[in-house]
C-alpha cells in the first residue's frame, strides 16, 4: 500500500535517438543508437534489475525502438548468414581489411575517438596510447601510409570496449578478457565483440518489458519521430514565453494538427507492437506542451503527460493562476482530462550537470538532503518529478555512473521518508491534482522553445521544412503516388519533422555536431522531394548553419533553467 506520509518521488528516464538512417540507402549515418544501447540502455535496465525495490518510469521514442530492432536484425543476419551491416563503423569492426583510401582510413580513426576523453579513453592506458598516436598522426599526416592494419583494428576494438556498459564489463568474461588483452586484436576478437553487441541489442527491450510486467517500471511513449508538437500546431505558441522572438517566414506549418495526430497514432501502434500494451503516459518530445497539445493528448486517452518546471513557473506567474501553489504536484489545465507532472529542474540538473564531479555517496546524500527539505517545508501530499535523458549524462560520471546509479536506487528505495513510484501509480493513489487556469506554452529547456525556433538558422530550417510539406500536400492532392509511395513519403516526412535537427542548428553548438545534423536534415528533405518525384531545390546542396561553440556536455543536454 502506498504510504501517504512519504514523499512521492518519480524518476523518469527519457530514451531517445533520432532516425540516423539515410532512408533511401538504409545506411546509418551516425552510430549513436547502437552505442547508446550497449552503454546506457543496458546499464539503466541492469541497475533496475539489481534493485527490485526501486521504481521508475522509462520513456521510449518509437523511432528509437525501431532502430534498435533494425540493428538487432542486421547483426543477427551477419552472424547467421554473413549479410552485410549498414552501419559503417560496425561494419568496419568486422571487415577483413582496412579501407584502401587514406582519407577513409583517417575518417575511421577520427570516428574511433568520438568518446569522452577523461572517462572513456584515458581510463584505459592502451586506448589512451592509441589516441595519442592519432594526435601525432594528425600533425604528421604523411606518415599515415606507414601505419599498419593492426593500429586500425586495435583502435576499433578499443572504441567499442570503451562504449560497453559498466554492467557488461563487470559481468561478461569475454569483455574482461578483451580488455585485459590490450592490443593485437584478431578478426576472431572483433567478431566476438559483434556477437556481444548482437546479444545486447537482441535482449535489451525484452528486459524493460519484463520489469514493466512485474510492475517495477512504467513504460511510456513520445510522439513517433520526436516532433515539437506545439510548434507543428502553431508557431505563435513560441511567443507565449518569448514575446519578441522572430518567427519563420512561414505563417503556420501546413496541416500541422493532422501531422501531430499521425505522430501520436503511430507512436501508440509502435509501442503496442514492442511492449504488448497501450501506454498510459506520454512524455511529449522535449517536454513541449501548449494548451492545444494537452487537449490532443487528452483526446488520445493518455492519463498523464509531463513538462519542465520552468513551464509551470511561467504559468503560475499568470494572473489567472495567482492562488499560492507548491510546484511538487500534478496539475490539470481547465477543459482537459489529462494530469500534467512538472520536472523539478533544480534536482534534475544537479544529476545532469553537477553530480558527475562528486563522489557518488556525497552526491546521493546531497540529493536526499534536498528531498528531505521539500518533504519538511512544503505542505500536503507532494510528488517530486526528476526527469532526464536516460543516456547522455552517464559518460561524464566515473564508470558510466555505475556507483552513482547503484547508490541512487538502493538508498532511495530504503529511505523511510521517500517512496519511489511512477506517474500512473501516483494518479491511482489519488495524488492531489491541482487546477491550472492558464498554461504558458514551453519546453523543459528554459521553459521556452528557443532551442528549436526564433533564431535565423532555426527559422530557416522551418521554412525549408514548410517548402517540402507543401510539395508533399500537392503530390497527395494530385493522386500522383501509389499507396506504397505515400507510406514511404509519410515516414520520410515524419523524420524531417523530428526535433533533433533544429536542436543543433546555431553557432553556439560544436562545429562537428552542427555539420553532421544539418547535413542529415538536408539529406532527409532531398530524399522526400525525390520520393515525391521532384527535383530537390538547389538550396539543399548548400550548408545553411555552422557551429563554433563549446557548450557544457557537448551540447547534447541543456539545463532546465537558463543561467
Short mmCIF file of N, CA, C and O in Angstrom, two decimals, residues 95 113 115 142 184 227 232 271 277 279 291 305 330 345 352 361 385 396 420 458 477 498 559:
data_model
loop_
_atom_site.label_atom_id
_atom_site.label_comp_id
_atom_site.label_asym_id
_atom_site.label_seq_id
_atom_site.Cartn_x
_atom_site.Cartn_y
_atom_site.Cartn_z
N UNK A 95 35.34 -5.94 -40.73
CA UNK A 95 35.87 -6.02 -42.10
C UNK A 95 37.20 -6.77 -42.08
O UNK A 95 38.03 -6.55 -41.20
N UNK A 113 37.52 8.13 -32.02
CA UNK A 113 37.87 8.97 -30.88
C UNK A 113 36.68 9.80 -30.41
O UNK A 113 36.82 10.69 -29.57
N UNK A 115 34.48 10.00 -28.18
CA UNK A 115 34.14 9.45 -26.86
C UNK A 115 34.68 10.43 -25.83
O UNK A 115 35.55 11.26 -26.14
N UNK A 142 51.43 12.77 -43.42
CA UNK A 142 52.11 11.98 -44.47
C UNK A 142 52.59 10.63 -43.93
O UNK A 142 52.87 9.70 -44.70
N UNK A 184 46.76 -6.09 -30.29
CA UNK A 184 46.94 -7.25 -31.17
C UNK A 184 45.65 -8.02 -31.41
O UNK A 184 45.65 -9.24 -31.50
N UNK A 227 8.68 15.01 -32.77
CA UNK A 227 8.49 16.40 -33.21
C UNK A 227 8.13 17.30 -32.04
O UNK A 227 7.67 16.82 -30.99
N UNK A 232 4.36 22.43 -34.36
CA UNK A 232 3.63 21.90 -35.52
C UNK A 232 2.21 22.46 -35.52
O UNK A 232 1.63 22.70 -36.58
N UNK A 271 4.49 1.38 -29.97
CA UNK A 271 4.66 1.00 -28.57
C UNK A 271 3.96 -0.34 -28.31
O UNK A 271 4.53 -1.24 -27.67
N UNK A 277 1.18 -3.54 -24.92
CA UNK A 277 0.10 -2.85 -24.21
C UNK A 277 0.06 -1.40 -24.68
O UNK A 277 0.98 -0.91 -25.33
N UNK A 279 0.31 2.57 -23.90
CA UNK A 279 0.92 3.39 -22.84
C UNK A 279 -0.12 4.30 -22.18
O UNK A 279 -0.99 4.84 -22.85
N UNK A 291 -1.60 24.57 -24.52
CA UNK A 291 -2.98 24.20 -24.21
C UNK A 291 -3.55 23.23 -25.23
O UNK A 291 -4.15 22.21 -24.89
N UNK A 305 0.87 13.38 -18.72
CA UNK A 305 1.97 13.88 -19.53
C UNK A 305 2.87 14.65 -18.56
O UNK A 305 2.62 14.70 -17.37
N UNK A 330 1.00 17.16 -9.50
CA UNK A 330 0.47 17.19 -10.86
C UNK A 330 -0.59 18.30 -10.96
O UNK A 330 -1.19 18.67 -9.95
N UNK A 345 13.38 21.09 -11.94
CA UNK A 345 14.55 21.40 -12.76
C UNK A 345 15.83 21.41 -11.95
O UNK A 345 16.88 20.96 -12.42
N UNK A 352 22.19 15.89 -13.94
CA UNK A 352 22.67 16.04 -15.31
C UNK A 352 23.99 16.76 -15.44
O UNK A 352 24.80 16.44 -16.31
N UNK A 361 28.54 8.77 -3.20
CA UNK A 361 27.80 8.79 -1.93
C UNK A 361 27.49 10.21 -1.48
O UNK A 361 26.41 10.48 -0.94
N UNK A 385 9.18 15.20 -9.28
CA UNK A 385 9.50 14.53 -10.55
C UNK A 385 10.91 14.89 -10.98
O UNK A 385 11.21 16.07 -11.19
N UNK A 396 29.87 11.27 -18.44
CA UNK A 396 30.63 12.26 -17.66
C UNK A 396 30.90 11.80 -16.23
O UNK A 396 31.68 12.40 -15.51
N UNK A 420 9.63 5.70 -3.87
CA UNK A 420 9.86 5.70 -5.32
C UNK A 420 8.60 5.15 -5.99
O UNK A 420 8.11 4.08 -5.62
N UNK A 458 17.46 28.46 -37.18
CA UNK A 458 16.35 27.56 -36.81
C UNK A 458 15.11 27.91 -37.66
O UNK A 458 14.40 27.02 -38.16
N UNK A 477 -2.63 15.59 -53.19
CA UNK A 477 -3.86 16.14 -53.79
C UNK A 477 -3.96 15.73 -55.26
O UNK A 477 -5.07 15.53 -55.78
N UNK A 498 11.27 15.74 -37.04
CA UNK A 498 11.87 15.48 -35.73
C UNK A 498 12.56 16.71 -35.16
O UNK A 498 13.03 17.59 -35.89
N UNK A 559 20.37 22.54 -19.52
CA UNK A 559 19.69 22.63 -18.22
C UNK A 559 18.26 23.12 -18.39
O UNK A 559 17.92 23.72 -19.40
#
